[in-house]
Every structure is written in structure tokens, then in C-alpha cells.
PDB file of C-alpha atoms in Angstrom:
ATOM      1  CA  MET Q  77     -40.788 -41.181  68.739  1.00 57.00           C
ATOM      2  CA  ASN Q  78     -40.091 -37.697  69.842  1.00 67.00           C
ATOM      3  CA  LYS Q  79     -42.990 -36.406  68.663  1.00 83.00           C
ATOM      4  CA  TYR Q  80     -44.721 -38.624  71.751  1.00 88.00           C
ATOM      5  CA  PRO Q  81     -44.966 -36.738  75.173  1.00 91.00           C
ATOM      6  CA  LEU Q  82     -42.541 -38.090  77.888  1.00 92.00           C
ATOM      7  CA  ILE Q  83     -44.013 -39.581  81.124  1.00 94.00           C
ATOM      8  CA  GLU Q  84     -43.391 -39.419  84.518  1.00 95.00           C
ATOM      9  CA  ILE Q  85     -44.191 -42.878  85.737  1.00 97.00           C
ATOM     10  CA  LEU Q  86     -43.804 -45.218  88.651  1.00 98.00           C
ATOM     11  CA  VAL Q  87     -42.084 -49.031  87.267  1.00 98.00           C
ATOM     12  CA  PHE Q  88     -42.531 -52.051  88.839  1.00 98.00           C
ATOM     13  CA  PHE Q  89     -39.303 -54.392  88.536  1.00 97.00           C
ATOM     14  CA  CYS Q  90     -39.622 -58.294  89.861  1.00 95.00           C
ATOM     15  CA  ARG Q  91     -37.021 -60.372  88.814  1.00 94.00           C
ATOM     16  CA  HIS Q  92     -37.082 -63.408  90.897  1.00 92.00           C
ATOM     17  CA  SER Q  93     -40.796 -64.502  90.584  1.00 88.00           C
ATOM     18  CA  ARG Q  94     -43.620 -63.894  88.497  1.00 87.00           C
ATOM     19  CA  LEU Q  95     -46.325 -62.149  89.589  1.00 90.00           C
ATOM     20  CA  ASP Q  96     -50.076 -61.552  88.200  1.00 86.00           C
ATOM     21  CA  LYS Q  97     -50.323 -57.656  89.891  1.00 89.00           C
ATOM     22  CA  PRO Q  98     -47.531 -55.754  92.106  1.00 93.00           C
ATOM     23  CA  SER Q  99     -47.449 -57.038  95.584  1.00 94.00           C
ATOM     24  CA  TRP Q 100     -45.136 -56.435  98.549  1.00 96.00           C
ATOM     25  CA  ARG Q 101     -44.549 -59.058 101.537  1.00 96.00           C
ATOM     26  CA  LYS Q 102     -44.721 -57.004 104.616  1.00 96.00           C
ATOM     27  CA  GLU Q 103     -42.019 -59.053 106.735  1.00 97.00           C
ATOM     28  CA  TYR Q 104     -39.331 -57.690 103.696  1.00 97.00           C
ATOM     29  CA  THR Q 105     -40.676 -54.519 102.228  1.00 98.00           C
ATOM     30  CA  TYR Q 106     -38.502 -51.417 103.147  1.00 98.00           C
ATOM     31  CA  GLN Q 107     -39.479 -47.827 102.504  1.00 98.00           C
ATOM     32  CA  LEU Q 108     -37.208 -45.170 101.007  1.00 98.00           C
ATOM     33  CA  LYS Q 109     -36.054 -42.277 103.489  1.00 98.00           C
ATOM     34  CA  ARG Q 110     -33.807 -40.767 101.370  1.00 98.00           C
ATOM     35  CA  VAL Q 111     -31.188 -41.377  98.649  1.00 98.00           C
ATOM     36  CA  ARG Q 112     -27.951 -40.963 100.515  1.00 98.00           C
ATOM     37  CA  SER Q 113     -25.931 -40.685  97.316  1.00 97.00           C
ATOM     38  CA  CYS Q 114     -26.195 -42.020  93.498  1.00 97.00           C
ATOM     39  CA  HIS Q 115     -24.367 -42.178  90.403  1.00 97.00           C
ATOM     40  CA  SER Q 116     -23.967 -43.707  87.030  1.00 97.00           C
ATOM     41  CA  LYS Q 117     -20.857 -45.223  85.210  1.00 96.00           C
ATOM     42  CA  VAL Q 118     -20.112 -47.674  82.188  1.00 95.00           C
ATOM     43  CA  ILE Q 119     -18.721 -51.046  83.402  1.00 91.00           C
ATOM     44  CA  GLY Q 120     -17.177 -53.142  80.478  1.00 90.00           C
ATOM     45  CA  GLY Q 121     -19.704 -51.067  78.028  1.00 89.00           C
ATOM     46  CA  ILE Q 122     -22.440 -51.497  80.224  1.00 92.00           C
ATOM     47  CA  LYS Q 123     -24.492 -48.498  81.709  1.00 95.00           C
ATOM     48  CA  LYS Q 124     -25.209 -49.216  85.612  1.00 97.00           C
ATOM     49  CA  SER Q 125     -26.336 -47.179  88.353  1.00 97.00           C
ATOM     50  CA  TYR Q 126     -25.730 -47.241  91.817  1.00 98.00           C
ATOM     51  CA  TYR Q 127     -27.609 -45.877  95.149  1.00 98.00           C
ATOM     52  CA  SER Q 128     -26.899 -45.836  98.833  1.00 97.00           C
ATOM     53  CA  ILE Q 129     -30.689 -45.957  99.998  1.00 97.00           C
ATOM     54  CA  GLU Q 130     -31.561 -45.207 103.643  1.00 98.00           C
ATOM     55  CA  THR Q 131     -34.785 -46.685 104.645  1.00 98.00           C
ATOM     56  CA  LYS Q 132     -37.792 -45.157 106.996  1.00 97.00           C
ATOM     57  CA  ASN Q 133     -36.583 -48.010 109.938  1.00 95.00           C
ATOM     58  CA  GLY Q 134     -32.666 -46.759 109.476  1.00 95.00           C
ATOM     59  CA  LYS Q 135     -31.494 -49.569 107.268  1.00 95.00           C
ATOM     60  CA  ILE Q 136     -29.136 -48.760 104.612  1.00 96.00           C
ATOM     61  CA  PHE Q 137     -28.629 -50.476 101.381  1.00 97.00           C
ATOM     62  CA  ASP Q 138     -26.324 -50.057  98.333  1.00 97.00           C
ATOM     63  CA  LEU Q 139     -28.066 -50.726  95.382  1.00 97.00           C
ATOM     64  CA  GLU Q 140     -27.040 -51.579  91.769  1.00 97.00           C
ATOM     65  CA  PHE Q 141     -29.202 -50.940  88.584  1.00 98.00           C
ATOM     66  CA  ASP Q 142     -28.239 -52.814  85.125  1.00 97.00           C
ATOM     67  CA  GLN Q 143     -29.672 -50.359  82.792  1.00 96.00           C
ATOM     68  CA  GLU Q 144     -29.472 -52.635  79.856  1.00 95.00           C
ATOM     69  CA  GLU Q 145     -30.313 -55.827  81.209  1.00 96.00           C
ATOM     70  CA  LEU Q 146     -32.885 -53.935  83.558  1.00 97.00           C
ATOM     71  CA  LEU Q 147     -32.090 -55.863  86.716  1.00 97.00           C
ATOM     72  CA  TRP Q 148     -31.535 -54.567  90.445  1.00 97.00           C
ATOM     73  CA  SER Q 149     -29.556 -56.132  92.269  1.00 96.00           C
ATOM     74  CA  LEU Q 150     -27.549 -55.839  96.116  1.00 97.00           C
ATOM     75  CA  VAL Q 151     -23.766 -54.804  96.296  1.00 95.00           C
ATOM     76  CA  GLN Q 152     -21.925 -57.589  97.472  1.00 88.00           C
ATOM     77  CA  ASN Q 153     -20.692 -56.583 100.682  1.00 87.00           C
ATOM     78  CA  ASP Q 154     -20.210 -58.170 103.979  1.00 84.00           C
ATOM     79  CA  THR Q 155     -23.644 -57.430 105.035  1.00 84.00           C
ATOM     80  CA  GLN Q 156     -25.665 -57.939 101.805  1.00 88.00           C
ATOM     81  CA  ASN Q 157     -23.862 -61.355 100.828  1.00 89.00           C
ATOM     82  CA  ASN Q 158     -26.983 -63.794 102.097  1.00 92.00           C
ATOM     83  CA  VAL Q 159     -29.661 -61.636 100.907  1.00 95.00           C
ATOM     84  CA  VAL Q 160     -31.418 -60.207  97.251  1.00 95.00           C
ATOM     85  CA  ILE Q 161     -33.512 -57.631  96.149  1.00 97.00           C
ATOM     86  CA  ASP Q 162     -36.767 -57.766  94.405  1.00 97.00           C
ATOM     87  CA  ARG Q 163     -40.249 -56.331  93.768  1.00 97.00           C
ATOM     88  CA  VAL Q 164     -38.348 -52.743  93.252  1.00 98.00           C
ATOM     89  CA  LEU Q 165     -41.064 -49.734  92.647  1.00 98.00           C
ATOM     90  CA  VAL Q 166     -39.043 -46.882  91.051  1.00 98.00           C
ATOM     91  CA  HIS Q 167     -40.103 -43.597  90.225  1.00 98.00           C
ATOM     92  CA  MET Q 168     -39.150 -42.607  86.932  1.00 97.00           C
ATOM     93  CA  LYS Q 169     -38.576 -39.077  86.245  1.00 94.00           C
ATOM     94  CA  ARG Q 170     -39.336 -37.573  82.427  1.00 90.00           C
ATOM     95  CA  HIS Q 171     -36.794 -34.850  83.063  1.00 87.00           C
ATOM     96  CA  LYS Q 172     -33.842 -35.193  81.410  1.00 86.00           C
ATOM     97  CA  HIS Q 173     -31.385 -32.483  82.795  1.00 88.00           C
ATOM     98  CA  GLN Q 174     -29.925 -34.294  85.751  1.00 92.00           C
ATOM     99  CA  PRO Q 175     -26.345 -34.830  86.986  1.00 93.00           C
ATOM    100  CA  SER Q 176     -26.524 -38.541  86.006  1.00 95.00           C
ATOM    101  CA  ASP Q 177     -29.005 -41.250  84.722  1.00 96.00           C
ATOM    102  CA  ALA Q 178     -29.552 -42.229  88.416  1.00 97.00           C
ATOM    103  CA  HIS Q 179     -30.558 -39.164  89.142  1.00 96.00           C
ATOM    104  CA  ARG Q 180     -33.597 -40.069  86.988  1.00 96.00           C
ATOM    105  CA  MET Q 181     -34.527 -43.069  89.044  1.00 97.00           C
ATOM    106  CA  THR Q 182     -35.341 -43.358  92.313  1.00 97.00           C
ATOM    107  CA  PRO Q 183     -36.243 -46.997  94.062  1.00 98.00           C
ATOM    108  CA  ILE Q 184     -38.751 -46.015  96.642  1.00 98.00           C
ATOM    109  CA  ARG Q 185     -39.947 -49.391  97.651  1.00 98.00           C
ATOM    110  CA  PHE Q 186     -38.502 -52.874  97.668  1.00 98.00           C
ATOM    111  CA  GLU Q 187     -37.849 -56.072  99.197  1.00 98.00           C
ATOM    112  CA  VAL Q 188     -34.665 -57.644 100.757  1.00 97.00           C
ATOM    113  CA  PHE Q 189     -34.864 -61.455 101.674  1.00 96.00           C
ATOM    114  CA  PRO Q 190     -32.720 -64.438 101.900  1.00 95.00           C
ATOM    115  CA  LYS Q 191     -31.654 -66.142  99.097  1.00 93.00           C
ATOM    116  CA  GLU Q 192     -32.893 -69.286  99.701  1.00 92.00           C
ATOM    117  CA  LEU Q 193     -36.429 -67.573  99.687  1.00 92.00           C
ATOM    118  CA  ILE Q 194     -35.864 -67.332  95.672  1.00 90.00           C
ATOM    119  CA  GLU Q 195     -38.771 -68.789  93.931  1.00 82.00           C
ATOM    120  CA  ARG Q 196     -36.958 -68.889  90.727  1.00 78.00           C
ATOM    121  CA  THR Q 197     -35.102 -72.104  90.602  1.00 77.00           C
ATOM    122  CA  THR Q 198     -33.306 -71.642  86.910  1.00 83.00           C
ATOM    123  CA  PRO Q 199     -30.133 -69.046  86.326  1.00 84.00           C
ATOM    124  CA  ILE Q 200     -31.910 -67.923  83.302  1.00 90.00           C
ATOM    125  CA  GLU Q 201     -33.478 -64.631  83.622  1.00 92.00           C
ATOM    126  CA  PHE Q 202     -37.086 -63.531  82.440  1.00 93.00           C
ATOM    127  CA  ALA Q 203     -37.769 -62.424  78.865  1.00 95.00           C
ATOM    128  CA  LEU Q 204     -36.550 -58.389  79.089  1.00 96.00           C
ATOM    129  CA  ILE Q 205     -39.817 -57.433  78.492  1.00 96.00           C
ATOM    130  CA  GLU Q 206     -41.190 -59.454  81.420  1.00 95.00           C
ATOM    131  CA  ARG Q 207     -38.669 -57.498  83.830  1.00 96.00           C
ATOM    132  CA  LEU Q 208     -40.729 -54.347  84.432  1.00 96.00           C
ATOM    133  CA  ARG Q 209     -44.052 -53.203  84.258  1.00 96.00           C
ATOM    134  CA  PRO Q 210     -45.836 -49.777  84.471  1.00 97.00           C
ATOM    135  CA  TYR Q 211     -47.745 -49.333  87.743  1.00 97.00           C
ATOM    136  CA  ARG Q 212     -48.882 -45.648  87.425  1.00 97.00           C
ATOM    137  CA  PHE Q 213     -47.968 -42.861  85.317  1.00 96.00           C
ATOM    138  CA  LYS Q 214     -48.959 -38.727  85.042  1.00 92.00           C
ATOM    139  CA  ARG Q 215     -50.417 -37.581  81.690  1.00 79.00           C
ATOM    140  CA  SER Q 216     -50.716 -33.551  81.927  1.00 73.00           C
ATOM    141  CA  LYS Q 217     -53.643 -32.680  82.676  1.00 72.00           C
ATOM    142  CA  HIS Q 218     -55.381 -36.037  83.327  1.00 70.00           C
ATOM    143  CA  GLY Q 219     -53.534 -36.478  86.405  1.00 83.00           C
ATOM    144  CA  SER Q 220     -52.485 -39.805  87.921  1.00 92.00           C
ATOM    145  CA  ILE Q 221     -53.323 -43.000  85.926  1.00 94.00           C
ATOM    146  CA  GLN Q 222     -53.553 -46.316  88.240  1.00 96.00           C
ATOM    147  CA  VAL Q 223     -52.499 -49.475  85.886  1.00 96.00           C
ATOM    148  CA  SER Q 224     -54.598 -52.479  86.476  1.00 95.00           C
ATOM    149  CA  GLN Q 225     -53.299 -54.817  84.386  1.00 93.00           C
ATOM    150  CA  ILE Q 226     -51.192 -55.063  81.358  1.00 94.00           C
ATOM    151  CA  GLU Q 227     -53.106 -56.524  78.006  1.00 91.00           C
ATOM    152  CA  THR Q 228     -50.393 -57.063  75.586  1.00 92.00           C
ATOM    153  CA  ASN Q 229     -46.506 -56.201  75.737  1.00 95.00           C
ATOM    154  CA  HIS Q 230     -43.854 -56.828  73.055  1.00 95.00           C
ATOM    155  CA  LEU Q 231     -40.581 -56.218  72.482  1.00 96.00           C
ATOM    156  CA  GLU Q 232     -39.424 -54.154  69.452  1.00 95.00           C
ATOM    157  CA  ASN Q 233     -35.385 -54.150  68.368  1.00 93.00           C
ATOM    158  CA  THR Q 234     -34.898 -51.279  66.005  1.00 88.00           C
ATOM    159  CA  MET Q 235     -30.989 -51.875  65.613  1.00 84.00           C
ATOM    160  CA  ILE Q 236     -30.132 -48.832  67.329  1.00 87.00           C
ATOM    161  CA  THR Q 237     -32.202 -49.477  70.498  1.00 91.00           C
ATOM    162  CA  LYS Q 238     -34.928 -51.499  72.332  1.00 94.00           C
ATOM    163  CA  HIS Q 239     -38.231 -50.306  72.332  1.00 96.00           C
ATOM    164  CA  LEU Q 240     -40.631 -51.858  75.223  1.00 97.00           C
ATOM    165  CA  ASN Q 241     -44.240 -51.791  74.274  1.00 97.00           C
ATOM    166  CA  TYR Q 242     -47.213 -52.076  76.577  1.00 97.00           C
ATOM    167  CA  LEU Q 243     -50.791 -51.940  76.322  1.00 94.00           C
ATOM    168  CA  VAL Q 244     -52.244 -51.255  79.619  1.00 95.00           C
ATOM    169  CA  GLU Q 245     -55.569 -51.186  80.927  1.00 94.00           C
ATOM    170  CA  ASP Q 246     -56.196 -48.454  84.000  1.00 94.00           C
ATOM    171  CA  THR Q 247     -58.885 -48.814  86.920  1.00 93.00           C
ATOM    172  CA  GLU Q 248     -61.504 -46.780  84.465  1.00 92.00           C
ATOM    173  CA  GLN Q 249     -61.047 -49.960  81.989  1.00 91.00           C
ATOM    174  CA  ARG Q 250     -59.159 -47.430  79.796  1.00 91.00           C
ATOM    175  CA  PHE Q 251     -56.449 -48.146  77.403  1.00 93.00           C
ATOM    176  CA  TYR Q 252     -53.072 -46.950  76.751  1.00 94.00           C
ATOM    177  CA  HIS Q 253     -49.878 -47.998  74.546  1.00 95.00           C
ATOM    178  CA  LEU Q 254     -46.832 -46.912  76.624  1.00 97.00           C
ATOM    179  CA  VAL Q 255     -43.328 -47.269  75.333  1.00 97.00           C
ATOM    180  CA  TYR Q 256     -40.036 -47.179  77.125  1.00 97.00           C
ATOM    181  CA  THR Q 257     -36.871 -46.705  75.229  1.00 96.00           C
ATOM    182  CA  LEU Q 258     -34.129 -48.826  76.525  1.00 94.00           C
ATOM    183  CA  ASP Q 259     -30.940 -46.412  76.012  1.00 91.00           C
ATOM    184  CA  GLN Q 260     -32.377 -43.140  76.934  1.00 92.00           C
ATOM    185  CA  LEU Q 261     -34.600 -44.036  80.033  1.00 94.00           C
ATOM    186  CA  ASP Q 262     -37.367 -42.269  78.057  1.00 95.00           C
ATOM    187  CA  TRP Q 263     -41.274 -43.550  79.091  1.00 96.00           C
ATOM    188  CA  ARG Q 264     -43.741 -42.172  76.438  1.00 95.00           C
ATOM    189  CA  PHE Q 265     -47.268 -41.865  76.109  1.00 94.00           C
ATOM    190  CA  MET Q 266     -47.951 -43.228  72.602  1.00 93.00           C
ATOM    191  CA  GLN Q 267     -51.731 -43.212  72.337  1.00 91.00           C
ATOM    192  CA  GLU Q 268     -54.982 -43.974  74.145  1.00 89.00           C
ATOM    193  CA  VAL Q 269     -56.753 -47.503  72.582  1.00 88.00           C
ATOM    194  CA  ASP Q 270     -60.604 -47.884  71.809  1.00 84.00           C
ATOM    195  CA  ARG Q 271     -61.235 -51.061  73.552  1.00 77.00           C
ATOM    196  CA  GLU Q 272     -63.059 -51.975  70.111  1.00 70.00           C
ATOM    197  CA  PHE Q 273     -59.634 -52.635  68.724  1.00 67.00           C
ATOM    198  CA  LEU Q 274     -58.774 -55.496  71.327  1.00 64.00           C
ATOM    199  CA  PHE Q 275     -60.079 -58.364  69.326  1.00 52.00           C
ATOM    200  CA  VAL Q 276     -58.426 -60.694  70.883  1.00 56.00           C
ATOM    201  CA  ARG Q 277     -60.707 -60.020  74.213  1.00 53.00           C
TER     202      ARG Q 277
END
């Protein structure tokens, strides 16, 4: 796996609703102004990252990210008890030499809305591979590539970690195989795929 290059990428996390394509509702959407603080720690054997986020309209939110379950949530306090976070757009850096795992991820846009508006009625979470999707990534000299849709995806359990595999199509109808390594927070570019190999289309 290490022979494949790491990439810088924007990733869309969606926990409470299924969306064909990433979208945000204006009345619930917040944009990052700055990260006031962030850190990571292991709780009960689970890696978690914590953020204090100041948004462009002046509101402050405390966020928690479960790195193993790929779930974003609001830290429960008096002001965040009756709302939830969803549709989180995250900048994931390729550079590993950071003070903590939290410094490799920056939530730049997200929704915060009342719990009663949650569309998903079952407490069962979506499959791990469905909880995030590539949104836009950089590929060395090729610049920024916008993902238009996910052609296929699957989870590969290597016994050591989990690999999330995505075959994505960009806005110019080119196809790429991307892999996310769960325990390393790494996104890797595997190869460009010829559309002739997509027999199911």
C-alpha cells in the first residue's frame, strides 16, 4: 500500500440521511472561521478527536470525531443537548507530521439542526463504507479533481486494519480508484481506471 501516493482530499461525512450527492441546507449550515483548539486521545481503546470550532457567524461548537466508527457528533453540554451535527465536509491532510491526529483533519462546513429533524428513524448506523465519500482531491501536477459520483465502493478487512475502497468518477468522466486506511487516516491514489473496464455500465 505504501507505494501508492498519499493525497490531500476533501471528504463528505453524512450520518443521519442518505444523499445521492453532497448538499447542505442553508438555514442549518455553518462555515469554519477558525479552529480554536483540537486534540486527540484514546478512550476505552477508541481513538477520538476533539475540536472547538468558531464559525463565520460567531457561534462556537464543540465537536467529537470517532476515528474508528467515522462518526461526527457534538460534545454534549447545556447548549448542544437538543441539536445534532451532520453533513460534515472535512479537509484531510496528507502530511503526517502533525501534533495529533486531529490536526490532520479540519471540518470546514457542516450542518447543526434540531434532533427532531433527523431523517433516519432507526438507531442502527449506516454501513462503515457509506458514512463518508470523497468530495474533491489533489493529484500532484494534475491539480484539483472534483468527484461527481461514486461508481462502486467496498470495505476490505485486512485483519490489521480496514481499507475503504472507492471507484469514483470526476466531472470530466474519468475514473479513479481511491483507498482510505482506517487506522492511519491516509487517503491513497491507487490508479486511474479505464471506463472500458466498467462492464456493469
